[in-house]
């Protein structure tokens, strides 16, 4: 019996593509390497074809599989990010002579070299940490766009020919509706957070939040860094039972002694037993976590995300943060410094927004993205009542060209208002007000 949900023979043609060999399979899709017909065109010469068998099933199966395909097409069509596998086009097989293939939906995807699952035994400790940092960046990009992956695991982390990592397989990805999304609930048990192990499956699926991906990232990080899963048990069902006991306080989380010190707090925060604790310790999305993961991967001392943005008024930093664990950025001037006035209050490698023109009034600063200024990485409370009137990009932290800052009128990186180049400082109109921002490659 074929391990592939849809077996496609070598040499089979779909549009301009010819199937070469199988690459892998999931619960519903079969993935094959393919080559494009010779000749000019915008499509690459090689791609991965993901076949979803929608044409020969029962009406209920057909409808569900079509929904999966449409969800993946929608997500990948909107997100063209370096940390997410790109989709080039979607095709439908028209082949009545082969009823097992007739009507199948085919997603034409960027071809990866292999998955993290197959490559992991060969990766060095440095490469493993680097891959985890890039996976977390991918989750941050996904969450920033308003989606939850829902099935993060080694088989869905794809390594490109240059060794970089990207997230793939968005069949269970779900778009957020407010604070929740609805998943078809086909996630892998070992990577499912405890609160979803007994959650009800409603008409639209299971209600999930981005913190479900953070739990999965904690499991993934523990596996990648120690070659072992964080919960005990020789089978998925035994580990699921251990997760339930842990969530109910009947069992403690025992991280492997092989887990590097720089990663222990990160993994422990991601594996908080409840959504509420996870959101408090790791963040409501992957964006605040991503900065900590990058620091751990680079060997820098870990730093918890700041609970509030840096606020300043009258030229003196108002850091009333005793006991809150807020730390100064490396180049930040101390409160009361004579140089700390106007735009100069903005620390190096940060983007700062001010309540008054020319860097005056109160200030909120970030060293990363924030898709929600009022319930995200940092709390910029004054911006809810008084729109920012100036901005300063004091040097972006991201490699690969992410040195500009785009800002938006709505939470969730929607309704783009403008963009500032590195080193640029400018005044902003009073309306509409800025409510979120992200580092970008181009303006």
Short mmCIF file of C-alpha atoms in Angstrom, two decimals:
data_model
loop_
_atom_site.label_atom_id
_atom_site.label_comp_id
_atom_site.label_asym_id
_atom_site.label_seq_id
_atom_site.Cartn_x
_atom_site.Cartn_y
_atom_site.Cartn_z
CA UNK A 1 0.00 0.00 0.00
CA UNK A 2 1.39 3.41 -0.98
CA UNK A 3 2.34 5.71 1.91
CA UNK A 4 1.15 8.62 -0.20
CA UNK A 5 -2.49 9.80 0.05
CA UNK A 6 -2.34 10.34 -3.71
CA UNK A 7 0.20 8.30 -5.69
CA UNK A 8 1.42 10.15 -8.79
CA UNK A 9 3.59 8.28 -11.31
CA UNK A 10 6.94 9.56 -12.49
CA UNK A 11 6.58 11.51 -15.73
CA UNK A 12 2.99 12.57 -15.02
CA UNK A 13 2.22 16.03 -16.44
CA UNK A 14 0.18 18.81 -14.83
CA UNK A 15 0.11 22.04 -16.81
CA UNK A 16 3.73 22.84 -17.71
CA UNK A 17 5.08 20.56 -14.96
CA UNK A 18 6.44 17.01 -15.15
CA UNK A 19 6.62 14.92 -11.98
CA UNK A 20 10.11 13.58 -11.21
CA UNK A 21 10.03 11.87 -7.81
CA UNK A 22 8.18 11.85 -4.48
CA UNK A 23 9.35 14.22 -1.74
CA UNK A 24 7.01 13.49 1.15
CA UNK A 25 3.44 13.07 2.32
CA UNK A 26 1.13 14.34 5.03
CA UNK A 27 -2.34 13.41 6.23
CA UNK A 28 -3.96 14.70 3.05
CA UNK A 29 -1.36 15.84 0.56
CA UNK A 30 1.39 14.16 -1.45
CA UNK A 31 4.39 16.25 -2.50
CA UNK A 32 6.50 15.59 -5.60
CA UNK A 33 9.50 17.25 -7.20
CA UNK A 34 8.76 18.54 -10.68
CA UNK A 35 10.46 20.27 -13.58
CA UNK A 36 8.91 22.90 -15.87
CA UNK A 37 8.84 22.77 -19.65
CA UNK A 38 11.77 24.57 -21.20
CA UNK A 39 11.21 28.11 -22.40
CA UNK A 40 10.84 31.66 -21.11
CA UNK A 41 8.45 32.47 -18.30
CA UNK A 42 8.20 33.85 -14.79
CA UNK A 43 7.87 30.45 -13.14
CA UNK A 44 11.06 28.79 -11.85
CA UNK A 45 12.50 25.77 -13.69
CA UNK A 46 11.85 23.52 -10.68
CA UNK A 47 9.11 23.34 -8.05
CA UNK A 48 7.39 21.08 -5.56
CA UNK A 49 3.87 19.97 -6.48
CA UNK A 50 1.50 19.30 -3.59
CA UNK A 51 -1.43 17.12 -4.70
CA UNK A 52 -4.69 17.31 -2.72
CA UNK A 53 -7.18 14.65 -3.87
CA UNK A 54 -10.45 16.56 -4.16
CA UNK A 55 -12.17 14.96 -7.11
CA UNK A 56 -13.01 11.36 -6.21
CA UNK A 57 -14.11 11.47 -2.55
CA UNK A 58 -17.42 11.63 -0.76
CA UNK A 59 -19.15 15.06 -0.79
CA UNK A 60 -18.11 15.72 2.81
CA UNK A 61 -14.47 14.80 2.17
CA UNK A 62 -14.44 16.73 -1.08
CA UNK A 63 -15.75 19.88 0.59
CA UNK A 64 -13.28 19.65 3.46
CA UNK A 65 -10.27 19.03 1.23
CA UNK A 66 -11.27 21.89 -1.03
CA UNK A 67 -11.45 24.13 2.03
CA UNK A 68 -7.93 23.06 2.99
CA UNK A 69 -6.65 23.87 -0.48
CA UNK A 70 -8.39 27.25 -0.58
CA UNK A 71 -6.99 28.11 2.86
CA UNK A 72 -3.46 27.31 1.75
CA UNK A 73 -3.85 29.21 -1.52
CA UNK A 74 -5.19 32.25 0.33
CA UNK A 75 -2.45 32.26 2.95
CA UNK A 76 0.49 31.65 0.65
CA UNK A 77 -0.84 34.08 -1.92
CA UNK A 78 -0.88 36.90 0.63
CA UNK A 79 2.38 36.16 2.43
CA UNK A 80 5.53 36.31 0.34
CA UNK A 81 8.08 36.22 3.08
CA UNK A 82 11.61 34.85 3.22
CA UNK A 83 10.62 32.58 6.13
CA UNK A 84 7.55 31.04 4.47
CA UNK A 85 7.57 28.72 1.48
CA UNK A 86 6.33 30.60 -1.59
CA UNK A 87 3.44 29.41 -3.76
CA UNK A 88 3.58 30.13 -7.48
CA UNK A 89 0.19 28.91 -8.70
CA UNK A 90 -2.68 26.48 -8.07
CA UNK A 91 -3.85 24.00 -10.73
CA UNK A 92 -6.65 21.45 -11.06
CA UNK A 93 -6.05 18.07 -12.68
CA UNK A 94 -8.43 17.39 -15.58
CA UNK A 95 -7.82 13.72 -16.39
CA UNK A 96 -10.92 11.46 -16.54
CA UNK A 97 -8.71 8.61 -17.78
CA UNK A 98 -7.10 8.54 -14.31
CA UNK A 99 -10.01 8.81 -11.84
CA UNK A 100 -7.67 8.65 -8.85
CA UNK A 101 -6.08 11.91 -10.05
CA UNK A 102 -9.00 13.59 -11.81
CA UNK A 103 -10.05 16.75 -9.97
CA UNK A 104 -7.03 16.88 -7.66
CA UNK A 105 -5.91 20.34 -6.58
CA UNK A 106 -2.20 20.92 -7.18
CA UNK A 107 -0.29 23.65 -5.35
CA UNK A 108 2.92 24.67 -7.12
CA UNK A 109 5.37 25.53 -4.35
CA UNK A 110 8.94 26.66 -4.00
CA UNK A 111 11.16 23.59 -3.89
CA UNK A 112 13.11 22.96 -0.70
CA UNK A 113 16.21 20.80 -0.35
CA UNK A 114 14.83 18.72 2.55
CA UNK A 115 12.92 18.93 5.81
CA UNK A 116 14.38 19.57 9.23
CA UNK A 117 13.24 16.08 10.18
CA UNK A 118 15.60 14.45 7.70
CA UNK A 119 18.45 16.97 8.09
CA UNK A 120 18.54 17.17 11.90
CA UNK A 121 21.05 14.32 12.54
CA UNK A 122 23.62 16.10 10.34
CA UNK A 123 23.22 19.61 11.73
CA UNK A 124 25.78 21.12 14.10
CA UNK A 125 24.74 22.80 17.35
CA UNK A 126 25.29 26.21 15.73
CA UNK A 127 23.15 25.32 12.71
CA UNK A 128 20.39 23.96 14.94
CA UNK A 129 20.21 27.21 16.88
CA UNK A 130 20.23 29.22 13.64
CA UNK A 131 17.36 27.19 12.21
CA UNK A 132 15.30 27.70 15.36
CA UNK A 133 15.81 31.46 15.14
CA UNK A 134 14.56 31.44 11.55
CA UNK A 135 11.58 29.23 12.44
CA UNK A 136 10.58 31.71 15.14
CA UNK A 137 10.93 34.56 12.64
CA UNK A 138 8.57 32.68 10.34
CA UNK A 139 6.02 32.28 13.13
CA UNK A 140 6.32 35.99 13.94
CA UNK A 141 5.63 36.86 10.30
CA UNK A 142 2.68 34.47 10.22
CA UNK A 143 1.21 35.80 13.46
CA UNK A 144 1.80 39.39 12.38
CA UNK A 145 -0.31 38.72 9.30
CA UNK A 146 -3.11 37.36 11.48
CA UNK A 147 -2.66 33.59 11.03
CA UNK A 148 -1.91 30.60 13.27
CA UNK A 149 0.10 27.72 11.77
CA UNK A 150 -1.46 24.97 13.84
CA UNK A 151 0.97 22.15 12.99
CA UNK A 152 4.56 23.22 13.62
CA UNK A 153 6.86 20.18 13.69
CA UNK A 154 10.19 19.10 12.12
CA UNK A 155 8.52 17.77 8.97
CA UNK A 156 6.94 21.17 8.31
CA UNK A 157 10.21 23.08 8.67
CA UNK A 158 11.85 23.09 5.25
CA UNK A 159 15.52 23.77 4.54
CA UNK A 160 16.45 25.52 1.32
CA UNK A 161 19.51 24.86 -0.81
CA UNK A 162 21.39 27.67 0.97
CA UNK A 163 20.63 26.12 4.38
CA UNK A 164 18.04 28.70 5.42
CA UNK A 165 14.80 27.53 7.02
CA UNK A 166 11.21 28.24 6.01
CA UNK A 167 7.83 27.17 7.31
CA UNK A 168 5.74 24.95 5.07
CA UNK A 169 2.47 23.00 4.98
CA UNK A 170 -0.26 25.49 5.79
CA UNK A 171 -3.09 22.98 5.44
CA UNK A 172 -4.10 23.53 9.06
CA UNK A 173 -3.27 27.26 9.13
CA UNK A 174 -6.18 29.35 10.35
CA UNK A 175 -6.89 33.07 10.09
CA UNK A 176 -7.54 34.90 13.33
CA UNK A 177 -11.03 36.24 13.98
CA UNK A 178 -10.37 38.57 16.87
CA UNK A 179 -8.26 36.70 19.41
CA UNK A 180 -9.00 33.18 18.12
CA UNK A 181 -8.83 31.14 14.96
CA UNK A 182 -10.60 27.91 14.08
CA UNK A 183 -8.44 24.93 13.18
CA UNK A 184 -9.50 21.69 11.46
CA UNK A 185 -7.72 20.01 14.41
CA UNK A 186 -5.32 17.77 12.51
CA UNK A 187 -2.27 18.95 14.45
CA UNK A 188 0.31 16.44 15.67
CA UNK A 189 -0.31 15.27 19.26
CA UNK A 190 3.28 15.77 20.50
CA UNK A 191 3.12 19.46 19.48
CA UNK A 192 -0.43 20.20 20.69
CA UNK A 193 -0.71 22.36 23.84
CA UNK A 194 -2.56 20.87 26.82
CA UNK A 195 -5.57 23.19 26.53
CA UNK A 196 -6.33 21.79 23.08
CA UNK A 197 -6.08 18.14 24.08
CA UNK A 198 -9.56 18.24 25.60
CA UNK A 199 -11.03 21.19 23.68
CA UNK A 200 -14.35 20.74 21.92
CA UNK A 201 -14.57 20.53 18.14
CA UNK A 202 -17.34 22.88 17.01
CA UNK A 203 -18.98 23.63 13.70
CA UNK A 204 -15.99 25.69 12.54
CA UNK A 205 -13.31 23.51 14.15
CA UNK A 206 -11.26 23.91 17.32
CA UNK A 207 -10.66 27.39 18.73
CA UNK A 208 -6.91 28.08 18.83
CA UNK A 209 -4.67 31.07 19.47
CA UNK A 210 -1.11 31.96 18.44
CA UNK A 211 0.13 30.69 21.80
CA UNK A 212 -0.61 27.17 20.50
CA UNK A 213 2.25 27.71 18.03
CA UNK A 214 4.47 28.89 20.90
CA UNK A 215 3.91 25.59 22.73
CA UNK A 216 4.79 23.73 19.54
CA UNK A 217 7.92 25.87 19.16
CA UNK A 218 8.97 24.96 22.73
CA UNK A 219 8.61 21.27 21.93
CA UNK A 220 10.48 21.73 18.65
CA UNK A 221 13.31 23.69 20.28
CA UNK A 222 13.73 21.05 22.99
CA UNK A 223 13.85 18.30 20.36
CA UNK A 224 16.27 20.15 18.07
CA UNK A 225 18.65 21.10 20.88
CA UNK A 226 18.60 17.84 22.88
CA UNK A 227 17.34 15.17 20.42
CA UNK A 228 14.53 14.40 22.85
CA UNK A 229 10.95 15.49 23.55
CA UNK A 230 10.29 17.44 26.76
CA UNK A 231 7.49 15.22 28.12
CA UNK A 232 8.10 11.59 29.15
CA UNK A 233 6.61 8.57 27.44
CA UNK A 234 7.49 6.01 24.80
CA UNK A 235 4.44 6.68 22.62
CA UNK A 236 2.46 9.78 21.54
CA UNK A 237 -0.47 8.69 23.72
CA UNK A 238 1.78 8.31 26.77
CA UNK A 239 3.28 11.76 26.18
CA UNK A 240 -0.22 13.18 25.70
CA UNK A 241 -1.22 11.78 29.09
CA UNK A 242 1.93 13.33 30.60
CA UNK A 243 0.93 16.70 29.12
CA UNK A 244 -2.50 16.42 30.71
CA UNK A 245 -0.97 15.59 34.11
CA UNK A 246 1.44 18.51 33.72
CA UNK A 247 -1.41 20.91 32.88
CA UNK A 248 -3.33 19.75 35.95
CA UNK A 249 -0.34 20.25 38.23
CA UNK A 250 0.16 16.54 38.86
CA UNK A 251 3.55 16.42 37.11
CA UNK A 252 6.40 18.89 36.82
CA UNK A 253 8.12 19.89 33.60
CA UNK A 254 11.59 18.32 33.57
CA UNK A 255 13.72 19.80 30.84
CA UNK A 256 16.71 17.83 29.62
CA UNK A 257 20.05 18.71 31.31
CA UNK A 258 21.47 18.84 27.77
CA UNK A 259 19.36 21.91 26.97
CA UNK A 260 21.78 24.88 26.69
CA UNK A 261 21.45 27.45 29.47
CA UNK A 262 20.62 30.25 27.05
CA UNK A 263 17.56 28.32 25.89
CA UNK A 264 16.16 26.94 29.16
CA UNK A 265 14.05 29.96 30.06
CA UNK A 266 12.78 30.30 26.50
CA UNK A 267 11.68 26.67 26.29
CA UNK A 268 10.17 26.74 29.78
CA UNK A 269 8.17 29.87 28.94
CA UNK A 270 6.87 28.34 25.70
CA UNK A 271 5.88 25.21 27.58
CA UNK A 272 3.86 27.05 30.21
CA UNK A 273 0.91 24.82 31.04
CA UNK A 274 -1.87 27.30 30.20
CA UNK A 275 -2.51 29.81 27.46
CA UNK A 276 -2.60 32.63 30.03
CA UNK A 277 0.80 31.77 31.52
CA UNK A 278 2.27 31.25 28.08
CA UNK A 279 1.02 34.64 26.89
CA UNK A 280 2.42 36.32 30.00
CA UNK A 281 5.82 34.63 29.89
CA UNK A 282 6.50 34.08 26.17
CA UNK A 283 4.09 36.53 24.53
CA UNK A 284 0.71 36.41 22.85
CA UNK A 285 2.41 35.93 19.49
CA UNK A 286 5.87 34.83 18.34
CA UNK A 287 7.10 38.39 17.73
CA UNK A 288 8.36 39.16 21.26
CA UNK A 289 9.75 35.63 21.52
CA UNK A 290 11.68 36.04 18.28
CA UNK A 291 14.04 38.66 19.72
CA UNK A 292 14.88 36.36 22.65
CA UNK A 293 15.44 33.40 20.33
CA UNK A 294 17.75 35.43 18.07
CA UNK A 295 19.78 36.45 21.11
CA UNK A 296 20.06 32.84 22.33
CA UNK A 297 21.06 31.64 18.86
CA UNK A 298 23.74 34.34 18.70
CA UNK A 299 25.04 33.43 22.15
CA UNK A 300 23.94 36.72 23.73
CA UNK A 301 22.50 36.78 27.27
CA UNK A 302 18.72 36.13 27.17
CA UNK A 303 16.39 39.01 27.93
CA UNK A 304 12.70 38.77 28.69
CA UNK A 305 10.44 40.99 26.55
CA UNK A 306 9.74 44.37 28.07
CA UNK A 307 6.21 44.58 29.41
CA UNK A 308 5.94 48.24 28.43
CA UNK A 309 7.53 50.39 25.79
CA UNK A 310 10.06 52.93 26.95
CA UNK A 311 8.11 56.06 27.89
CA UNK A 312 9.68 59.51 28.18
CA UNK A 313 8.41 63.04 28.87
CA UNK A 314 10.13 66.40 29.33
CA UNK A 315 13.55 65.02 28.34
CA UNK A 316 13.73 62.54 31.25
CA UNK A 317 13.08 58.82 30.73
CA UNK A 318 10.15 57.78 32.88
CA UNK A 319 11.34 54.29 33.72
CA UNK A 320 9.13 53.64 36.72
CA UNK A 321 9.74 49.93 36.42
CA UNK A 322 10.97 48.70 39.78
CA UNK A 323 10.40 44.98 39.94
CA UNK A 324 9.10 44.71 36.35
CA UNK A 325 12.31 43.34 34.86
CA UNK A 326 12.73 46.16 32.30
CA UNK A 327 16.31 46.49 31.04
CA UNK A 328 17.97 49.27 29.12
CA UNK A 329 18.92 48.65 25.52
CA UNK A 330 22.70 48.51 24.94
CA UNK A 331 23.11 52.08 23.68
CA UNK A 332 20.38 53.67 25.77
CA UNK A 333 21.27 56.79 27.77
CA UNK A 334 20.35 56.75 31.47
CA UNK A 335 17.48 58.88 32.81
CA UNK A 336 18.48 62.48 33.36
CA UNK A 337 21.33 62.39 30.86
CA UNK A 338 21.75 65.86 29.26
CA UNK A 339 21.86 64.21 25.82
CA UNK A 340 18.48 62.50 26.41
CA UNK A 341 16.14 64.94 24.71
CA UNK A 342 14.05 64.98 21.55
CA UNK A 343 14.90 62.35 18.98
CA UNK A 344 18.15 61.61 20.82
CA UNK A 345 16.20 59.68 23.46
CA UNK A 346 15.73 56.89 20.90
CA UNK A 347 18.22 54.09 21.56
CA UNK A 348 20.41 52.72 18.80
CA UNK A 349 18.84 49.81 16.86
CA UNK A 350 15.31 50.91 17.80
CA UNK A 351 12.35 52.58 16.16
CA UNK A 352 10.73 55.28 18.30
CA UNK A 353 7.40 57.06 18.03
CA UNK A 354 6.72 60.33 19.85
CA UNK A 355 3.52 62.06 20.97
CA UNK A 356 4.71 65.47 19.70
CA UNK A 357 6.44 66.69 16.50
CA UNK A 358 10.25 66.74 16.31
CA UNK A 359 10.66 63.95 18.86
CA UNK A 360 8.86 65.79 21.66
CA UNK A 361 6.49 64.63 24.37
CA UNK A 362 6.14 60.98 25.33
CA UNK A 363 8.03 58.20 23.54
CA UNK A 364 7.44 54.50 22.82
CA UNK A 365 10.36 52.45 21.47
CA UNK A 366 10.80 48.96 20.05
CA UNK A 367 13.74 46.88 18.84
CA UNK A 368 11.43 44.56 16.84
CA UNK A 369 7.99 44.35 15.25
CA UNK A 370 4.72 44.94 17.09
CA UNK A 371 1.42 44.14 15.34
CA UNK A 372 -0.60 45.43 18.31
CA UNK A 373 0.65 48.42 20.30
CA UNK A 374 -1.98 47.93 23.01
CA UNK A 375 -1.73 44.17 23.58
CA UNK A 376 1.46 43.04 21.90
CA UNK A 377 5.19 43.26 22.51
CA UNK A 378 4.98 46.52 24.45
CA UNK A 379 2.19 48.66 25.80
CA UNK A 380 2.16 52.15 24.27
CA UNK A 381 -0.81 53.38 26.28
CA UNK A 382 -0.67 57.07 25.35
CA UNK A 383 -0.98 56.29 21.61
CA UNK A 384 -4.56 55.08 22.13
CA UNK A 385 -5.69 58.59 23.07
CA UNK A 386 -3.07 60.74 21.33
CA UNK A 387 -1.75 59.74 17.89
CA UNK A 388 2.04 59.71 17.39
CA UNK A 389 3.24 62.91 15.74
CA UNK A 390 6.84 61.94 14.90
CA UNK A 391 9.00 58.86 14.32
CA UNK A 392 12.72 57.98 14.24
CA UNK A 393 14.27 54.83 12.73
CA UNK A 394 17.54 54.63 14.64
CA UNK A 395 18.95 51.58 12.85
CA UNK A 396 17.13 48.29 12.26
CA UNK A 397 18.36 45.11 13.96
CA UNK A 398 17.40 42.48 11.38
CA UNK A 399 19.87 40.88 8.96
CA UNK A 400 19.00 40.31 5.33
CA UNK A 401 17.90 43.86 4.60
CA UNK A 402 15.14 44.38 7.18
CA UNK A 403 16.27 47.90 8.04
CA UNK A 404 13.20 50.01 7.22
CA UNK A 405 10.06 50.41 9.30
CA UNK A 406 6.55 50.32 7.87
CA UNK A 407 3.74 51.59 10.09
CA UNK A 408 0.02 50.99 9.96
CA UNK A 409 -3.26 52.57 11.02
CA UNK A 410 -4.78 49.40 12.37
CA UNK A 411 -3.78 46.59 14.70
CA UNK A 412 -2.47 43.54 12.87
CA UNK A 413 -0.35 45.40 10.26
CA UNK A 414 -3.28 46.62 8.18
CA UNK A 415 -3.85 49.94 6.37
CA UNK A 416 -0.27 50.96 5.75
CA UNK A 417 0.37 54.66 6.36
CA UNK A 418 4.03 55.02 5.51
CA UNK A 419 7.60 53.81 5.91
CA UNK A 420 10.83 55.27 7.28
CA UNK A 421 14.32 54.53 6.02
CA UNK A 422 17.20 53.80 8.39
CA UNK A 423 18.29 57.04 10.03
CA UNK A 424 15.14 58.86 8.94
CA UNK A 425 13.25 61.06 11.41
CA UNK A 426 10.03 62.78 10.43
CA UNK A 427 6.80 64.32 11.66
CA UNK A 428 3.50 62.47 11.24
CA UNK A 429 -0.02 63.78 10.59
CA UNK A 430 -2.41 63.68 13.53
CA UNK A 431 -4.85 61.39 11.74
CA UNK A 432 -5.08 58.54 11.09
CA UNK A 433 -3.04 57.41 14.06
CA UNK A 434 -0.36 54.71 13.98
CA UNK A 435 -1.31 51.46 15.77
CA UNK A 436 1.27 48.86 14.63
CA UNK A 437 4.57 48.52 12.78
CA UNK A 438 7.01 46.01 11.29
CA UNK A 439 10.58 46.02 10.01
CA UNK A 440 10.66 45.73 6.21
CA UNK A 441 13.13 45.34 3.36
CA UNK A 442 11.72 48.08 1.17
CA UNK A 443 9.67 51.22 1.58
#
